[in-house]
Amino acid sequence: MAAAPVLVWFRRDLRVADHTALHCAAAEGVPLAPVFVFDPSILAAKDLGVRRPAYLYACLESLAANLQSIGSLLIVRKGHPEVELPALAKEIGAKKIFYNKDVEPFSRKRDAKVDRALQSQGLEIISCDDLLIHPPGRVQRAAGGPYTVFTPYSRAWLSLPPQDPLPRPRQLSPIKGIKPAPLPPPEQVGIQPCDIPLPPAGEKAARDALRAFAAKNLRHYSERRNYPQQDATSRLSAHLRFGTLSPRTVLAEARRVRVEDPKSRREVDVFIGELIWRDFYKQILWEFPHVASGSFRPEYDRVEWENNREKFEIWCQGRTGFPIVDAAMRQLNRTGWMHNRLRMIVASFLTKDLLISWQWGERYFMEKLFDGDLAANNGGWQWAAGTGTDAQPYFRIFNPSSQAERFDPEGKFIAQYVPEADLLTYPAPMVDHAKQRIRALEMYKKARS
Ligand SMILES: Cc1cc2nc3c(=O)[nH]c(=O)nc-3n(C[C@H](O)[C@H](O)[C@H](O)COP(=O)(O)OP(=O)(O)OC[C@H]3O[C@@H](n4cnc5c(N)ncnc54)[C@H](O)[C@@H]3O)c2cc1C
């Protein structure tokens, strides 16, 4: 009797290289059915926006082509995975399913439902660690339990041997009886046209971006990364978000450069530090899922934010009268990406100058960012608002003017997005930073007392 085929369920890991679930499934040496399910409960989410779904679609086109190049066919379904996957398993007679685990509360609940449905049909489920470099639970305090402070976490993280990237499968055996079919058109699966041009998507674009970064900016990372005008960071975030690149591959490339060019060691180490932040916030979300809906430190849920809707709109549109804040927000609105230094500046401005809840900012970012990722975005916002795990203390408040002088000294970045900053038509600053600073300190103090 022919061996039963296996299913590989793709979710936020849209690549064939260094993909743990695909690698393990391919090792079974039996026909393999890769599947992606368009889930209406994700696509209907209020704050999803149009950008990430359109980007996801582009990544899927690339995944389908890459699978085809190794002899396989991506199967696409639309519906609830707990219904669609058991139905597909039955249709093709699969007895095993492989997928990579996620850390988000929604995904964990969904996966538990899917697992139950598949188990009741007698399928074996192999869920793999793949999303982080060191999965949740691996980097633990000596006394046991998770770290909640970054520096000791990163020390422990660095003491563990990294796993080498897994090879790309050379050839997969397709399932008999499944006909090749193009991806359904985006509108048929609930994806609307994007309001701005998409950044490069797919595995090849990701690999090219990594290669270009390793050849140049990685070697100057700590020196240049804070200056938005230099655009010297890796720009890998959307690729890592959708898994068109694996974090292990990024780490291996960084480590290769570190060995090849010992002068660049310090620079590379700072970059590796960012990959550790990525793991850190993912393990925080895994261990403390309440952060998805409230402050890590519950006392900060008592902060009485002013939450003025009109001020929020002005911030969203980049018309605050603070050129660095406005340039940053316009970068987000026009390109779907914002430089990390600027994310910190606008987050501090929203919470501590406008006294608006970090959760409003978090939602707006999620609507606009191509790299929008619950763990990193939530971690970043809670850090800036001072409500998080390893947070910037609430009394440290960025001054938007001195941040601009320091990180855009010639005003070149501002000129790119706010060319009218020097003109009379440009609005006056919407608040007095010195006064708002005092009000913010009082607001936080009250919540803590
Ligand atoms: C308020 C706020 C919101 C943020 N929202 C997101 C988000 O939704 N998605 C997201 O990927 N990053 C987010 N970040 C982190 C960071 O700003 C972006 O990862 C980075 O700007 C992406 O550009 P890059 O790929 O060129 O980064 P690089 O500097 O080249 O860093 C390399 C990779 O490391 C990871 N990384 C870097 N910094 C962080 C960090 N602080 N936390 C977690 N991972 C990090 C990312 O995957 C990034 O692609 C946020 C930061 C703040 C302060």
Short mmCIF file of C-alpha atoms and ligand atoms in Angstrom, two decimals:
data_model
loop_
_atom_site.label_atom_id
_atom_site.label_comp_id
_atom_site.label_asym_id
_atom_site.label_seq_id
_atom_site.Cartn_x
_atom_site.Cartn_y
_atom_site.Cartn_z
CA MET A 1 0.00 0.00 0.00
CA ALA A 2 1.27 3.50 -0.87
CA ALA A 3 2.39 5.57 2.12
CA ALA A 4 -0.21 8.12 3.30
CA PRO A 5 0.58 11.69 2.28
CA VAL A 6 1.31 14.46 4.79
CA LEU A 7 -0.01 18.01 5.03
CA VAL A 8 2.10 21.09 5.66
CA TRP A 9 0.08 24.07 6.84
CA PHE A 10 1.68 27.43 5.97
CA ARG A 11 0.69 30.46 8.04
CA ARG A 12 3.20 33.27 8.71
CA ASP A 13 6.18 31.32 7.35
CA LEU A 14 5.81 31.76 3.59
CA ARG A 15 9.08 30.27 2.37
CA VAL A 16 10.62 26.93 1.45
CA ALA A 17 14.18 27.48 2.74
CA ASP A 18 15.02 26.94 6.41
CA HIS A 19 11.41 26.06 7.20
CA THR A 20 11.21 23.61 10.08
CA ALA A 21 7.78 22.10 9.40
CA LEU A 22 8.44 21.67 5.67
CA HIS A 23 11.89 20.22 6.35
CA CYS A 24 10.52 17.63 8.80
CA ALA A 25 7.59 16.78 6.55
CA ALA A 26 9.88 16.35 3.52
CA ALA A 27 12.06 13.97 5.54
CA GLU A 28 9.11 11.55 5.69
CA GLY A 29 9.74 10.88 1.99
CA VAL A 30 6.03 10.61 1.13
CA PRO A 31 3.77 12.79 -1.06
CA LEU A 32 3.32 16.17 0.57
CA ALA A 33 0.48 18.68 0.31
CA PRO A 34 1.37 22.26 1.22
CA VAL A 35 -1.73 24.26 2.11
CA PHE A 36 -2.66 27.83 2.97
CA VAL A 37 -6.08 28.73 4.35
CA PHE A 38 -7.56 32.22 3.92
CA ASP A 39 -9.33 32.59 7.23
CA PRO A 40 -12.30 35.00 7.19
CA SER A 41 -11.98 35.64 10.93
CA ILE A 42 -8.51 37.11 10.34
CA LEU A 43 -9.44 39.05 7.23
CA ALA A 44 -12.52 40.54 8.89
CA ALA A 45 -10.53 41.94 11.84
CA LYS A 46 -11.37 45.63 12.27
CA ASP A 47 -7.87 47.05 12.51
CA LEU A 48 -6.16 44.91 9.92
CA GLY A 49 -6.21 47.55 7.19
CA VAL A 50 -5.53 46.74 3.53
CA ARG A 51 -1.75 46.67 3.53
CA ARG A 52 -0.70 43.45 5.21
CA PRO A 53 -3.35 41.34 3.45
CA ALA A 54 -2.16 42.65 0.06
CA TYR A 55 1.45 41.98 1.05
CA LEU A 56 0.54 38.50 2.26
CA TYR A 57 -1.02 37.77 -1.13
CA ALA A 58 2.19 38.80 -2.89
CA CYS A 59 4.18 36.53 -0.55
CA LEU A 60 1.82 33.66 -1.35
CA GLU A 61 2.34 34.12 -5.08
CA SER A 62 6.05 33.77 -4.49
CA LEU A 63 5.58 30.75 -2.20
CA ALA A 64 3.42 29.02 -4.82
CA ALA A 65 6.11 29.58 -7.48
CA ASN A 66 8.88 28.38 -5.16
CA LEU A 67 6.97 25.23 -4.27
CA GLN A 68 6.33 24.58 -7.92
CA SER A 69 10.05 24.87 -8.65
CA ILE A 70 10.64 21.89 -6.35
CA GLY A 71 7.84 19.82 -7.78
CA SER A 72 5.01 20.71 -5.43
CA LEU A 73 1.70 22.57 -5.61
CA LEU A 74 0.31 24.99 -3.08
CA ILE A 75 -3.27 24.14 -2.21
CA VAL A 76 -5.37 27.14 -1.22
CA ARG A 77 -8.59 26.98 0.76
CA LYS A 78 -10.90 29.67 2.09
CA GLY A 79 -12.74 29.14 5.36
CA HIS A 80 -12.16 28.21 8.98
CA PRO A 81 -9.01 26.11 9.31
CA GLU A 82 -10.66 23.77 11.84
CA VAL A 83 -13.13 22.87 9.08
CA GLU A 84 -10.97 23.17 5.96
CA LEU A 85 -7.94 21.20 7.14
CA PRO A 86 -9.80 18.10 8.32
CA ALA A 87 -11.78 18.16 5.07
CA LEU A 88 -8.61 18.36 2.98
CA ALA A 89 -6.94 15.63 5.06
CA LYS A 90 -9.90 13.37 4.37
CA GLU A 91 -9.92 14.22 0.66
CA ILE A 92 -6.28 13.23 0.15
CA GLY A 93 -6.07 10.55 2.84
CA ALA A 94 -3.40 12.37 4.92
CA LYS A 95 -2.51 10.91 8.28
CA LYS A 96 -0.10 13.59 9.52
CA ILE A 97 0.05 17.36 9.54
CA PHE A 98 3.07 19.57 10.15
CA TYR A 99 3.00 23.26 11.03
CA ASN A 100 5.15 25.87 12.78
CA LYS A 101 3.90 27.16 16.14
CA ASP A 102 2.86 30.75 16.74
CA VAL A 103 2.91 32.84 19.93
CA GLU A 104 -0.14 35.06 19.46
CA PRO A 105 -3.19 34.41 21.66
CA PHE A 106 -5.53 34.26 18.64
CA SER A 107 -3.33 31.74 16.83
CA ARG A 108 -2.87 29.59 19.91
CA LYS A 109 -6.62 29.33 20.40
CA ARG A 110 -7.18 28.60 16.70
CA ASP A 111 -4.45 25.97 16.66
CA ALA A 112 -5.93 24.22 19.68
CA LYS A 113 -9.28 24.06 17.84
CA VAL A 114 -7.62 22.76 14.66
CA ASP A 115 -5.64 20.17 16.63
CA ARG A 116 -8.81 18.88 18.29
CA ALA A 117 -10.63 18.61 14.97
CA LEU A 118 -7.74 16.78 13.33
CA GLN A 119 -7.11 14.48 16.27
CA SER A 120 -10.73 13.44 16.32
CA GLN A 121 -10.14 12.30 12.74
CA GLY A 122 -7.09 10.30 13.83
CA LEU A 123 -4.39 12.61 12.40
CA GLU A 124 -1.00 12.95 14.02
CA ILE A 125 -0.01 16.60 14.60
CA ILE A 126 3.58 17.75 14.52
CA SER A 127 3.86 21.40 15.58
CA CYS A 128 7.39 22.73 15.26
CA ASP A 129 9.43 25.53 16.83
CA ASP A 130 10.41 27.87 14.03
CA LEU A 131 9.26 31.45 14.63
CA LEU A 132 11.97 32.41 17.12
CA ILE A 133 15.68 31.68 17.10
CA HIS A 134 15.35 30.27 20.63
CA PRO A 135 11.74 29.21 21.19
CA PRO A 136 9.72 30.20 24.26
CA GLY A 137 10.73 28.19 27.28
CA ARG A 138 14.32 27.68 26.13
CA VAL A 139 15.79 30.91 27.54
CA GLN A 140 14.89 30.64 31.22
CA ARG A 141 16.14 32.16 34.46
CA ALA A 142 18.48 29.97 36.51
CA ALA A 143 15.76 29.68 39.15
CA GLY A 144 13.26 28.74 36.42
CA GLY A 145 10.62 30.86 34.75
CA PRO A 146 10.80 33.47 32.02
CA TYR A 147 12.88 36.62 31.97
CA THR A 148 11.02 39.91 31.96
CA VAL A 149 14.09 42.14 31.64
CA PHE A 150 15.95 42.30 28.35
CA THR A 151 19.63 42.45 29.41
CA PRO A 152 19.77 39.20 31.41
CA TYR A 153 17.52 37.59 28.79
CA SER A 154 19.94 38.53 26.04
CA ARG A 155 22.93 37.28 28.05
CA ALA A 156 21.26 33.91 28.55
CA TRP A 157 20.13 33.88 24.88
CA LEU A 158 23.69 34.46 23.70
CA SER A 159 25.02 31.63 25.86
CA LEU A 160 22.94 29.08 23.92
CA PRO A 161 24.28 27.57 20.69
CA PRO A 162 22.28 28.78 17.68
CA GLN A 163 20.67 26.23 15.43
CA ASP A 164 22.04 26.15 11.89
CA PRO A 165 19.66 27.04 9.07
CA LEU A 166 17.93 24.04 7.50
CA PRO A 167 18.49 23.31 3.81
CA ARG A 168 15.83 24.03 1.19
CA PRO A 169 14.18 20.75 0.13
CA ARG A 170 15.47 19.78 -3.33
CA GLN A 171 12.41 17.98 -4.58
CA LEU A 172 9.02 17.25 -3.07
CA SER A 173 6.60 14.57 -4.20
CA PRO A 174 3.24 15.97 -5.16
CA ILE A 175 -0.12 14.52 -4.23
CA LYS A 176 -1.78 12.52 -6.97
CA GLY A 177 -5.17 13.72 -8.10
CA ILE A 178 -4.73 17.38 -7.10
CA LYS A 179 -4.82 19.56 -10.20
CA PRO A 180 -2.59 22.61 -10.50
CA ALA A 181 -4.69 25.74 -9.96
CA PRO A 182 -3.62 29.37 -9.87
CA LEU A 183 -4.16 31.34 -6.66
CA PRO A 184 -7.73 32.61 -6.53
CA PRO A 185 -7.86 36.31 -7.40
CA PRO A 186 -7.38 38.51 -4.33
CA GLU A 187 -10.96 39.86 -4.29
CA GLN A 188 -12.30 36.32 -4.21
CA VAL A 189 -10.53 35.64 -0.91
CA GLY A 190 -11.46 38.98 0.65
CA ILE A 191 -8.28 40.94 -0.12
CA GLN A 192 -8.70 44.54 -1.22
CA PRO A 193 -6.29 46.55 -3.34
CA CYS A 194 -3.51 48.20 -1.37
CA ASP A 195 -3.63 52.01 -1.01
CA ILE A 196 0.14 52.39 -1.56
CA PRO A 197 2.80 50.49 -3.55
CA LEU A 198 3.86 47.19 -2.00
CA PRO A 199 7.46 46.79 -0.86
CA PRO A 200 9.38 43.87 -2.39
CA ALA A 201 7.75 40.61 -1.32
CA GLY A 202 8.70 36.95 -1.39
CA GLU A 203 11.65 34.74 -0.65
CA LYS A 204 13.96 36.04 -3.35
CA ALA A 205 13.35 39.68 -2.41
CA ALA A 206 14.07 38.75 1.21
CA ARG A 207 17.30 36.98 0.33
CA ASP A 208 18.42 39.90 -1.85
CA ALA A 209 17.69 42.37 0.96
CA LEU A 210 19.69 40.27 3.42
CA ARG A 211 22.60 39.98 1.01
CA ALA A 212 22.67 43.71 0.29
CA PHE A 213 22.51 44.54 3.99
CA ALA A 214 25.29 42.07 4.87
CA ALA A 215 27.53 43.54 2.17
CA LYS A 216 27.23 47.11 3.39
CA ASN A 217 25.08 48.56 6.18
CA LEU A 218 25.49 45.66 8.60
CA ARG A 219 29.14 46.60 8.91
CA HIS A 220 28.19 50.12 10.06
CA TYR A 221 24.99 49.21 11.89
CA SER A 222 25.49 50.70 15.34
CA GLU A 223 27.00 53.86 13.89
CA ARG A 224 24.22 54.54 11.38
CA ARG A 225 21.07 52.83 12.61
CA ASN A 226 19.71 55.80 14.54
CA TYR A 227 19.65 58.26 11.65
CA PRO A 228 16.48 57.93 9.58
CA GLN A 229 17.95 59.83 6.64
CA GLN A 230 20.71 57.25 6.24
CA ASP A 231 18.18 54.44 5.85
CA ALA A 232 20.89 52.06 7.05
CA THR A 233 18.89 49.39 8.86
CA SER A 234 18.18 46.03 7.27
CA ARG A 235 14.57 46.60 6.16
CA LEU A 236 14.00 42.92 6.85
CA SER A 237 11.03 43.44 9.17
CA ALA A 238 8.19 42.61 6.74
CA HIS A 239 10.14 39.58 5.50
CA LEU A 240 10.56 38.34 9.06
CA ARG A 241 6.90 39.16 9.78
CA PHE A 242 5.63 36.96 6.96
CA GLY A 243 8.42 34.44 7.23
CA THR A 244 9.76 34.87 3.71
CA LEU A 245 13.07 34.82 5.55
CA SER A 246 13.91 32.77 8.63
CA PRO A 247 15.48 34.49 11.64
CA ARG A 248 18.03 31.65 11.83
CA THR A 249 19.20 32.46 8.32
CA VAL A 250 19.55 36.13 9.25
CA LEU A 251 21.55 35.24 12.34
CA ALA A 252 23.80 32.84 10.42
CA GLU A 253 24.54 35.55 7.83
CA ALA A 254 25.35 38.09 10.56
CA ARG A 255 27.65 35.60 12.26
CA ARG A 256 29.36 34.86 8.94
CA VAL A 257 30.14 38.56 8.45
CA ARG A 258 31.41 38.77 12.04
CA VAL A 259 33.96 36.02 11.31
CA GLU A 260 34.87 37.23 7.84
CA ASP A 261 35.39 40.84 8.89
CA PRO A 262 36.50 40.97 12.56
CA LYS A 263 36.53 44.79 12.46
CA SER A 264 32.78 44.71 12.12
CA ARG A 265 32.19 42.64 15.24
CA ARG A 266 30.77 45.38 17.41
CA GLU A 267 28.44 46.53 14.67
CA VAL A 268 27.20 43.00 14.00
CA ASP A 269 26.68 42.37 17.70
CA VAL A 270 24.40 45.38 17.97
CA PHE A 271 22.37 44.04 15.04
CA ILE A 272 22.17 40.58 16.64
CA GLY A 273 20.83 42.44 19.67
CA GLU A 274 17.81 43.46 17.56
CA LEU A 275 17.13 39.84 16.64
CA ILE A 276 17.22 39.14 20.37
CA TRP A 277 14.62 41.89 20.97
CA ARG A 278 12.47 40.13 18.42
CA ASP A 279 12.70 36.85 20.33
CA PHE A 280 12.31 38.67 23.66
CA TYR A 281 8.94 40.24 22.83
CA LYS A 282 7.68 37.01 21.31
CA GLN A 283 8.49 35.06 24.45
CA ILE A 284 6.86 37.81 26.52
CA LEU A 285 3.66 37.48 24.49
CA TRP A 286 3.80 33.71 24.86
CA GLU A 287 4.37 33.79 28.63
CA PHE A 288 2.16 36.81 29.41
CA PRO A 289 -0.65 36.83 26.85
CA HIS A 290 -2.50 39.52 28.84
CA VAL A 291 -0.16 42.12 27.26
CA ALA A 292 -2.18 41.80 24.04
CA SER A 293 -5.11 43.54 25.72
CA GLY A 294 -3.62 45.54 28.59
CA SER A 295 -0.51 46.82 30.32
CA PHE A 296 2.11 44.28 31.36
CA ARG A 297 2.05 46.03 34.74
CA PRO A 298 -1.64 46.16 35.66
CA GLU A 299 -1.27 49.36 37.74
CA TYR A 300 -0.83 51.21 34.46
CA ASP A 301 -4.26 50.17 33.30
CA ARG A 302 -5.42 52.83 35.77
CA VAL A 303 -3.77 55.70 33.85
CA GLU A 304 -6.49 58.24 33.05
CA TRP A 305 -5.55 59.08 29.47
CA GLU A 306 -7.06 62.19 27.98
CA ASN A 307 -7.81 60.32 24.72
CA ASN A 308 -8.81 63.35 22.69
CA ARG A 309 -10.00 62.07 19.31
CA GLU A 310 -9.25 65.28 17.43
CA LYS A 311 -5.65 65.36 18.68
CA PHE A 312 -5.30 61.73 17.75
CA GLU A 313 -6.40 62.44 14.17
CA ILE A 314 -3.84 65.26 13.92
CA TRP A 315 -1.11 62.89 15.09
CA CYS A 316 -2.23 60.23 12.58
CA GLN A 317 -2.13 62.70 9.72
CA GLY A 318 1.26 64.17 10.63
CA ARG A 319 0.06 67.74 11.27
CA THR A 320 1.22 68.22 14.87
CA GLY A 321 3.55 71.15 14.16
CA PHE A 322 6.51 69.06 15.40
CA PRO A 323 8.40 68.39 12.15
CA ILE A 324 10.11 65.15 13.24
CA VAL A 325 6.80 63.67 14.44
CA ASP A 326 5.02 64.75 11.27
CA ALA A 327 7.75 63.46 8.98
CA ALA A 328 7.65 60.11 10.77
CA MET A 329 3.87 59.76 10.57
CA ARG A 330 3.91 60.69 6.90
CA GLN A 331 6.60 58.08 6.27
CA LEU A 332 4.29 55.51 7.87
CA ASN A 333 1.23 56.68 5.95
CA ARG A 334 2.99 56.87 2.60
CA THR A 335 5.28 53.83 2.76
CA GLY A 336 3.91 51.43 5.41
CA TRP A 337 7.24 51.44 7.28
CA MET A 338 8.77 53.74 9.87
CA HIS A 339 12.33 53.94 11.10
CA ASN A 340 12.81 52.54 14.63
CA ARG A 341 14.09 55.82 16.11
CA LEU A 342 10.99 57.53 14.77
CA ARG A 343 8.67 54.83 16.12
CA MET A 344 10.06 55.63 19.56
CA ILE A 345 9.67 59.39 19.07
CA VAL A 346 6.06 59.31 17.84
CA ALA A 347 5.05 56.77 20.49
CA SER A 348 6.48 58.95 23.24
CA PHE A 349 4.77 61.99 21.70
CA LEU A 350 1.35 60.32 21.53
CA THR A 351 1.43 59.01 25.08
CA LYS A 352 3.35 61.70 26.92
CA ASP A 353 2.65 64.89 24.96
CA LEU A 354 -0.88 64.17 23.80
CA LEU A 355 -1.78 61.96 26.78
CA ILE A 356 -3.41 59.40 24.50
CA SER A 357 -3.40 55.69 25.34
CA TRP A 358 -0.60 53.64 23.80
CA GLN A 359 -3.29 51.21 22.66
CA TRP A 360 -4.67 53.79 20.20
CA GLY A 361 -1.19 54.17 18.71
CA GLU A 362 -0.67 50.42 18.70
CA ARG A 363 -3.87 49.96 16.67
CA TYR A 364 -2.99 52.71 14.20
CA PHE A 365 0.45 51.19 13.62
CA MET A 366 -1.12 47.78 13.06
CA GLU A 367 -3.39 49.24 10.44
CA LYS A 368 -0.57 50.92 8.50
CA LEU A 369 2.60 48.84 8.90
CA PHE A 370 3.56 46.12 6.46
CA ASP A 371 5.67 44.65 9.25
CA GLY A 372 2.87 45.03 11.84
CA ASP A 373 3.48 42.25 14.33
CA LEU A 374 1.55 41.92 17.58
CA ALA A 375 4.53 41.00 19.77
CA ALA A 376 7.02 43.61 18.46
CA ASN A 377 4.45 46.38 18.13
CA ASN A 378 2.92 45.79 21.53
CA GLY A 379 6.38 45.51 23.09
CA GLY A 380 7.50 48.73 21.40
CA TRP A 381 4.42 50.67 22.46
CA GLN A 382 4.49 49.42 26.04
CA TRP A 383 8.20 50.22 26.22
CA ALA A 384 7.61 53.79 25.02
CA ALA A 385 4.60 54.30 27.30
CA GLY A 386 6.50 52.88 30.28
CA THR A 387 3.82 50.25 30.96
CA GLY A 388 5.72 47.21 29.76
CA THR A 389 8.15 44.59 30.93
CA ASP A 390 11.54 46.05 30.35
CA ALA A 391 10.15 49.51 29.86
CA GLN A 392 11.62 52.91 29.52
CA PRO A 393 10.58 54.42 32.90
CA TYR A 394 7.47 56.58 32.58
CA PHE A 395 9.37 59.68 33.74
CA ARG A 396 11.83 59.54 30.84
CA ILE A 397 10.13 61.62 28.18
CA PHE A 398 11.53 62.27 24.70
CA ASN A 399 11.77 65.91 23.71
CA PRO A 400 10.79 65.88 20.02
CA SER A 401 12.89 68.96 19.21
CA SER A 402 16.11 67.67 20.73
CA GLN A 403 15.51 64.23 19.18
CA ALA A 404 15.28 65.96 15.77
CA GLU A 405 18.47 67.96 16.39
CA ARG A 406 20.32 64.83 17.39
CA PHE A 407 19.08 62.32 14.83
CA ASP A 408 18.26 64.53 11.84
CA PRO A 409 20.83 67.28 12.41
CA GLU A 410 20.62 68.74 8.92
CA GLY A 411 16.87 68.31 8.70
CA LYS A 412 17.20 66.20 5.55
CA PHE A 413 14.74 63.53 6.63
CA ILE A 414 12.22 66.15 7.68
CA ALA A 415 12.62 67.96 4.36
CA GLN A 416 11.79 64.76 2.53
CA TYR A 417 8.38 64.36 4.16
CA VAL A 418 7.54 67.84 5.46
CA PRO A 419 8.91 70.19 2.81
CA GLU A 420 6.67 72.96 4.17
CA ALA A 421 8.22 72.82 7.67
CA ASP A 422 9.88 76.23 7.25
CA LEU A 423 6.89 77.93 5.66
CA LEU A 424 4.17 80.05 7.25
CA THR A 425 1.56 77.53 6.15
CA TYR A 426 3.03 74.90 8.52
CA PRO A 427 0.98 74.60 11.75
CA ALA A 428 2.33 75.88 15.07
CA PRO A 429 3.19 73.13 17.60
CA MET A 430 -0.14 71.71 18.78
CA VAL A 431 0.99 71.49 22.42
CA ASP A 432 3.61 73.01 24.70
CA HIS A 433 6.04 70.16 25.30
CA ALA A 434 7.28 71.47 28.67
CA LYS A 435 3.73 71.80 30.04
CA GLN A 436 2.58 68.44 28.70
CA ARG A 437 5.59 66.79 30.25
CA ILE A 438 4.49 67.92 33.70
CA ARG A 439 0.91 66.83 33.04
CA ALA A 440 2.10 63.41 31.88
CA LEU A 441 4.19 62.93 35.01
CA GLU A 442 1.17 63.78 37.17
CA MET A 443 -1.07 61.43 35.20
CA TYR A 444 1.32 58.49 35.67
CA LYS A 445 1.96 59.33 39.32
CA LYS A 446 -1.75 59.30 40.05
CA ALA A 447 -2.16 55.88 38.45
CA ARG A 448 0.69 54.46 40.52
CA SER A 449 -0.45 55.87 43.86
C1 LIG B 1 6.38 51.76 18.97
C2 LIG B 1 7.10 50.69 18.20
C3 LIG B 1 6.37 49.81 17.39
C4 LIG B 1 7.02 48.79 16.66
N1 LIG B 1 6.26 47.94 15.89
C5 LIG B 1 6.89 46.92 15.23
C6 LIG B 1 6.14 46.00 14.46
O1 LIG B 1 4.91 46.07 14.38
N2 LIG B 1 6.81 45.03 13.78
C7 LIG B 1 8.18 44.91 13.85
O2 LIG B 1 8.74 44.01 13.22
N3 LIG B 1 8.90 45.76 14.60
C8 LIG B 1 8.31 46.76 15.29
N4 LIG B 1 9.07 47.62 16.03
C9 LIG B 1 10.52 47.39 16.15
C10 LIG B 1 11.40 48.11 15.11
O3 LIG B 1 11.07 49.46 15.04
C11 LIG B 1 11.28 47.49 13.72
O4 LIG B 1 11.47 46.10 13.79
C12 LIG B 1 12.35 48.05 12.77
O5 LIG B 1 12.23 49.45 12.67
C13 LIG B 1 12.19 47.42 11.39
O6 LIG B 1 13.15 47.92 10.50
P1 LIG B 1 14.41 47.03 10.05
O7 LIG B 1 13.95 45.71 9.58
O8 LIG B 1 15.20 47.86 9.12
O9 LIG B 1 15.14 46.86 11.46
P2 LIG B 1 16.63 46.44 11.85
O10 LIG B 1 17.15 47.50 12.74
O11 LIG B 1 17.44 46.09 10.68
O12 LIG B 1 16.42 45.15 12.77
C14 LIG B 1 16.43 43.82 12.26
C15 LIG B 1 15.22 43.06 12.70
O13 LIG B 1 15.21 42.91 14.11
C16 LIG B 1 13.87 42.96 14.60
N5 LIG B 1 13.75 44.11 15.50
C17 LIG B 1 14.46 45.26 15.47
N6 LIG B 1 14.12 46.05 16.50
C18 LIG B 1 13.17 45.39 17.19
C19 LIG B 1 12.44 45.68 18.37
N7 LIG B 1 12.62 46.81 19.06
N8 LIG B 1 11.53 44.79 18.78
C20 LIG B 1 11.34 43.63 18.13
N9 LIG B 1 12.01 43.29 17.01
C21 LIG B 1 12.92 44.16 16.56
C22 LIG B 1 12.96 43.16 13.38
O14 LIG B 1 12.50 41.90 12.99
C23 LIG B 1 13.91 43.77 12.36
O15 LIG B 1 13.52 43.52 11.04
C24 LIG B 1 8.43 48.66 16.76
C25 LIG B 1 9.15 49.54 17.58
C26 LIG B 1 8.50 50.53 18.29
C27 LIG B 1 9.30 51.47 19.15
#
